XYZ file of C-alpha atoms in Angstrom:
338
model
C 0.000 0.000 0.000
C 1.500 3.333 -1.037
C 1.520 6.003 1.670
C 0.784 9.677 0.826
C 1.333 12.392 3.440
C -0.178 15.859 3.068
C 3.187 17.216 1.908
C 3.316 14.780 -1.021
C -0.325 14.842 -2.132
C -0.677 13.876 -5.771
C -4.114 15.151 -6.978
C -4.438 12.285 -9.472
C -3.593 9.701 -6.824
C -6.028 11.337 -4.393
C -8.786 11.331 -7.029
C -8.020 7.664 -7.757
C -8.270 6.831 -4.051
C -11.630 8.599 -3.787
C -12.744 6.736 -6.904
C -12.530 3.404 -5.091
C -15.833 4.308 -3.408
C -18.544 2.898 -5.675
C -21.747 3.326 -3.687
C -19.772 1.204 -1.325
C -19.346 0.544 2.358
C -17.223 2.558 4.763
C -16.247 2.239 8.403
C -15.596 5.451 10.326
C -13.318 5.225 13.374
C -12.268 7.698 16.056
C -11.415 7.912 19.743
C -14.345 8.435 22.113
C -14.491 10.962 24.919
C -13.578 8.179 27.346
C -10.418 7.395 25.365
C -11.759 4.137 23.909
C -11.865 3.283 20.205
C -15.203 3.809 18.476
C -16.378 2.875 15.001
C -19.425 2.381 12.840
C -20.427 1.357 9.333
C -21.676 4.107 7.023
C -22.530 4.457 3.344
C -22.881 8.240 3.220
C -19.238 8.982 2.422
C -18.552 11.486 -0.351
C -15.782 13.733 -1.581
C -16.210 17.506 -1.306
C -13.081 19.059 -2.743
C -9.680 18.032 -4.074
C -7.969 21.268 -3.052
C -8.288 21.550 -0.142
C -8.796 17.776 0.141
C -12.143 17.480 1.935
C -14.570 14.590 2.441
C -17.888 14.255 4.235
C -20.068 11.612 5.827
C -23.242 11.736 7.895
C -24.508 10.192 11.109
C -28.083 9.977 12.387
C -28.847 12.252 15.332
C -30.134 9.255 17.274
C -26.903 7.276 16.807
C -25.359 5.961 20.020
C -21.878 7.415 19.368
C -23.043 10.768 17.977
C -21.607 12.927 20.772
C -18.287 11.074 20.628
C -17.918 11.812 16.916
C -19.079 15.415 17.404
C -16.329 15.887 19.990
C -13.644 14.059 17.983
C -10.951 16.270 16.456
C -9.714 13.466 14.208
C -11.350 10.479 12.526
C -10.627 8.006 9.732
C -12.726 6.773 6.831
C -12.102 3.221 5.590
C -13.497 2.086 2.230
C -13.877 -1.646 2.764
C -12.591 -4.161 0.249
C -14.701 -6.968 -1.204
C -13.433 -9.525 1.328
C -14.328 -7.395 4.372
C -18.055 -8.144 4.500
C -17.729 -9.609 7.996
C -15.999 -6.449 9.204
C -18.838 -4.362 7.772
C -21.402 -6.440 9.658
C -19.380 -6.257 12.860
C -19.167 -2.455 12.845
C -22.824 -2.141 11.824
C -23.953 -3.848 15.028
C -24.508 -2.058 18.315
C -22.540 -2.834 21.421
C -18.969 -2.388 22.547
C -17.368 -5.403 20.824
C -16.908 -3.862 17.403
C -13.123 -4.155 17.543
C -13.190 -7.775 18.772
C -10.753 -9.779 16.664
C -9.674 -6.653 14.783
C -6.052 -5.572 14.980
C -5.984 -1.881 14.077
C -2.905 0.300 14.087
C -2.983 3.760 15.640
C -2.573 7.032 13.794
C -0.379 9.784 15.216
C -3.544 11.104 16.899
C -4.502 7.708 18.334
C -7.305 7.008 15.837
C -7.670 3.241 15.212
C -6.825 2.438 11.583
C -8.184 -0.719 9.962
C -5.918 -2.608 7.588
C -6.269 -4.148 4.103
C -9.040 -1.756 3.035
C -9.550 -0.573 -0.536
C -8.699 2.943 0.663
C -8.256 4.798 3.929
C -8.437 8.524 4.700
C -7.109 10.055 7.917
C -8.951 13.323 8.534
C -9.052 16.331 10.801
C -12.621 17.362 11.600
C -13.259 20.708 9.888
C -16.885 21.516 10.625
C -20.307 19.953 11.162
C -23.830 21.006 10.310
C -27.346 19.622 10.533
C -28.850 17.933 7.504
C -32.386 16.910 8.413
C -32.229 14.028 10.875
C -28.473 13.654 10.369
C -25.307 15.529 11.294
C -22.957 16.078 8.357
C -19.270 15.760 9.236
C -16.726 17.445 6.950
C -13.043 16.674 7.365
C -9.764 17.640 5.746
C -7.759 14.645 4.558
C -4.280 14.743 6.069
C -3.126 11.337 4.883
C -4.516 8.568 2.707
C -3.673 5.085 1.486
C -5.035 3.100 -1.412
C -4.952 -0.600 -2.347
C -5.859 -2.304 -5.591
C -8.466 -4.436 -3.798
C -11.959 -4.204 -5.361
C -14.361 -2.344 -3.042
C -17.234 -3.916 -1.149
C -20.564 -2.759 -2.583
C -23.952 -2.671 -0.894
C -26.925 -2.632 -3.268
C -30.605 -3.456 -2.904
C -30.083 -4.623 0.668
C -27.280 -7.032 -0.218
C -23.516 -7.016 -0.558
C -22.204 -7.154 -4.082
C -18.975 -7.184 -6.050
C -18.057 -4.212 -8.211
C -17.319 -4.887 -11.881
C -16.469 -2.456 -14.659
C -18.968 -1.801 -17.424
C -18.208 -1.407 -21.116
C -17.479 2.270 -21.786
C -19.462 2.066 -25.015
C -22.696 1.040 -23.280
C -25.646 2.926 -24.783
C -29.412 2.519 -24.331
C -31.358 1.204 -27.335
C -32.555 3.811 -29.797
C -36.221 4.477 -30.382
C -37.477 3.349 -33.787
C -40.727 5.303 -33.957
C -41.288 8.190 -36.375
C -43.031 10.762 -34.212
C -43.885 14.208 -35.617
C -41.384 17.035 -34.890
C -43.189 18.798 -32.053
C -42.163 20.075 -28.616
C -42.513 17.286 -26.060
C -41.767 16.913 -22.371
C -39.306 14.107 -23.161
C -37.113 16.283 -25.384
C -33.552 16.090 -24.116
C -32.946 19.844 -23.962
C -36.088 20.396 -21.909
C -35.312 17.492 -19.569
C -31.723 18.618 -18.959
C -32.855 22.197 -18.324
C -35.629 21.163 -15.965
C -33.330 18.776 -14.104
C -30.776 21.568 -13.665
C -33.470 23.916 -12.332
C -34.776 21.312 -9.890
C -31.271 20.602 -8.639
C -30.410 24.287 -8.169
C -33.695 24.954 -6.384
C -32.488 22.785 -3.509
C -29.370 24.967 -3.166
C -30.869 28.398 -3.794
C -32.030 28.983 -0.212
C -28.452 28.456 0.988
C -27.042 30.740 -1.708
C -29.528 33.485 -0.905
C -28.795 33.261 2.819
C -25.163 33.950 1.915
C -26.057 36.859 -0.366
C -25.273 34.983 -3.583
C -27.152 34.416 -6.816
C -26.763 31.424 -9.140
C -24.232 33.085 -11.417
C -22.050 34.329 -8.558
C -21.977 30.792 -7.167
C -21.040 29.482 -10.604
C -18.029 31.806 -10.788
C -17.015 30.944 -7.221
C -16.939 27.228 -8.033
C -14.693 27.976 -11.012
C -12.267 29.954 -8.828
C -12.385 27.196 -6.204
C -11.298 24.739 -8.902
C -8.806 26.830 -10.880
C -7.463 29.042 -8.035
C -6.316 32.079 -10.071
C -8.050 33.370 -13.195
C -8.312 36.570 -15.180
C -11.627 37.890 -16.480
C -10.758 36.740 -20.009
C -10.105 33.227 -18.663
C -13.525 33.291 -17.002
C -14.977 34.211 -20.380
C -13.582 30.980 -21.822
C -15.516 28.995 -19.208
C -18.671 31.135 -19.542
C -19.377 31.651 -23.220
C -23.027 32.292 -22.419
C -22.109 35.559 -20.664
C -20.546 38.748 -22.008
C -17.225 39.932 -20.594
C -18.972 42.986 -19.113
C -21.317 40.697 -17.160
C -18.397 38.643 -15.885
C -16.492 41.757 -14.787
C -19.560 43.135 -13.000
C -20.120 39.817 -11.204
C -16.472 39.565 -10.169
C -16.587 43.106 -8.806
C -19.758 42.255 -6.861
C -18.040 39.213 -5.337
C -14.996 41.335 -4.490
C -17.101 43.946 -2.717
C -18.859 41.205 -0.749
C -15.483 39.901 0.417
C -15.599 36.550 -1.391
C -12.677 37.156 -3.761
C -9.574 39.309 -4.060
C -8.158 41.036 -7.134
C -4.403 40.796 -7.647
C -2.576 43.006 -10.139
C -0.268 41.111 -12.463
C 1.532 42.890 -15.258
C 2.787 39.613 -16.686
C -0.725 38.633 -17.776
C -1.776 42.105 -18.836
C -4.848 42.051 -16.600
C -5.597 41.392 -12.926
C -6.233 37.913 -11.607
C -8.954 36.908 -9.165
C -8.576 34.477 -6.289
C -10.659 33.479 -3.283
C -10.264 35.462 -0.080
C -9.892 33.647 3.237
C -13.634 34.112 3.801
C -14.283 32.946 0.241
C -12.345 29.717 0.708
C -14.109 28.806 3.952
C -17.637 29.753 2.880
C -17.286 28.284 -0.635
C -16.141 24.947 0.767
C -18.995 25.045 3.293
C -21.532 25.657 0.497
C -19.892 22.952 -1.601
C -20.311 20.522 1.282
C -24.001 21.447 1.476
C -24.325 20.902 -2.293
C -22.707 17.489 -1.917
C -25.137 16.657 0.875
C -28.079 17.599 -1.353
C -26.643 15.466 -4.135
C -26.309 12.540 -1.753
C -29.941 13.002 -0.689
C -31.143 13.050 -4.307
C -29.065 9.975 -5.131
C -30.675 8.191 -2.195
C -34.163 9.142 -3.415
C -33.379 7.905 -6.932
C -31.619 4.784 -5.776
C -27.824 4.725 -5.943
C -27.702 2.397 -8.950
C -29.875 4.738 -11.038
C -27.996 7.753 -9.688
C -24.632 6.348 -10.735
C -26.068 5.377 -14.120
C -27.353 8.938 -14.557
C -23.908 10.333 -13.786
C -22.295 7.925 -16.212
C -24.697 8.827 -19.029
C -24.384 12.564 -18.358
C -20.606 12.265 -18.442
C -20.800 10.439 -21.759
C -23.238 13.045 -23.101
C -20.848 15.844 -22.093
C -17.915 14.127 -23.783
C -19.849 13.577 -27.010
C -21.172 17.156 -27.172
C -18.124 19.052 -25.866
C -17.465 22.114 -27.990
C -14.614 24.595 -27.844
C -15.186 25.499 -24.193
C -12.316 24.250 -21.998
C -12.876 21.472 -19.503
C -12.908 22.939 -15.996
C -10.811 20.013 -14.742
C -8.295 20.028 -17.589
C -4.746 21.371 -17.274
C -5.567 24.366 -19.449
C -4.311 27.679 -18.017
C -1.930 25.853 -15.661
C 1.081 27.891 -16.798
C -0.903 31.091 -16.599
C -2.102 30.160 -13.158
C 1.462 29.551 -12.031
C 2.487 32.861 -13.505
C -0.272 34.507 -11.495
C 0.926 33.063 -8.217
C-alpha cells in the first residue's frame, strides 16, 4: 500500500483513491471521549473538494456514538474491500465489541486504523452542520492510502462485487417516427428542468449567503482553478458577455468573497478566493454534496450512478470549444499569477 502524506499529495492519486468508493461501504473510526476506540459502518461517504482535500459523511442524530464523533478532532474513513463483508457487519452492530478480533494500528492522533481496506483517509474534523435528521461531518484529509483491492458494494439490501462496465454502453434507440413537435421528453427540456430542480435545492443556501446562481457558478470555477483573469472566465462562460463577468467579479470582491491581484505579466488582474471565500465556498460545496447525496438516495444509488455515467458520456460527445474545468488548461498562466 502506497503512503501519501499531506506534503506529497498527488491530486491524481487522491482522485483515484476517492474513486474506489462505488456506492460502497465505509467504516468510520475515532477515539471516544472516554479514550476508547469507536467505530461504525456508514454508506454516506462522499468527496467535497480536491484542493483543499475534503470529504464528508453523515450520522443519524439518534446514533449511540453521535456525541463522541461530534467531539472528535480526528477520525478516519475506511473504504472496505470486497473480502471485508464480515468487518462491515461487525461495525454495523450495536454494542462495545466492534473491535473484537480486529487488529488496528494507531494514527499519530490515536485514531484506530483498519488494515487491508480498498482505501483509507485520515482526517481532521473541519466543521459539522445539521442535515435533516443527520449531522454532516466534513473533514480535511491529512493522509490517505489506497490498495488495488476491489471495493465492497452494498446494493438493494445485499452485498455485491463491483465490476467495470463497457465504456461504449448505450441505451437502445427508439425506432418510432413521431412528428417534430415540442414534447416533455425532449432532451434539452429534460436537462434544463433537471438543472433547475437541482439548483432549487441549493438556492435557499445561496440566498442566505447573499449569492445568486451566477455568482456561485463563478465561485466554483475559482475554487477549482485558483487564479483566473476575467478573459479566462470568459472561456468557461461563453453564455455571458465579458462585461457581465467583470460586474459579477466586482460584486463578489465587494462582498469579500474574492480578491483582485494586479499582475503585469498577464496584462490584466487575476482573481482568487479570499480567506472568507475559501471557507464559505467549501462550506456551500459541502451542502451541495449533501443535497446530491440526498437526491441519489431518493433515486436509488444504482440509477444515480447510471445517470452520472450517461451525463458524463453526453458531455464528452457534445463538448465544444469550451475548456474542460478540470483540464490542465491555463496551468502555466495560473502559475504565472501566483
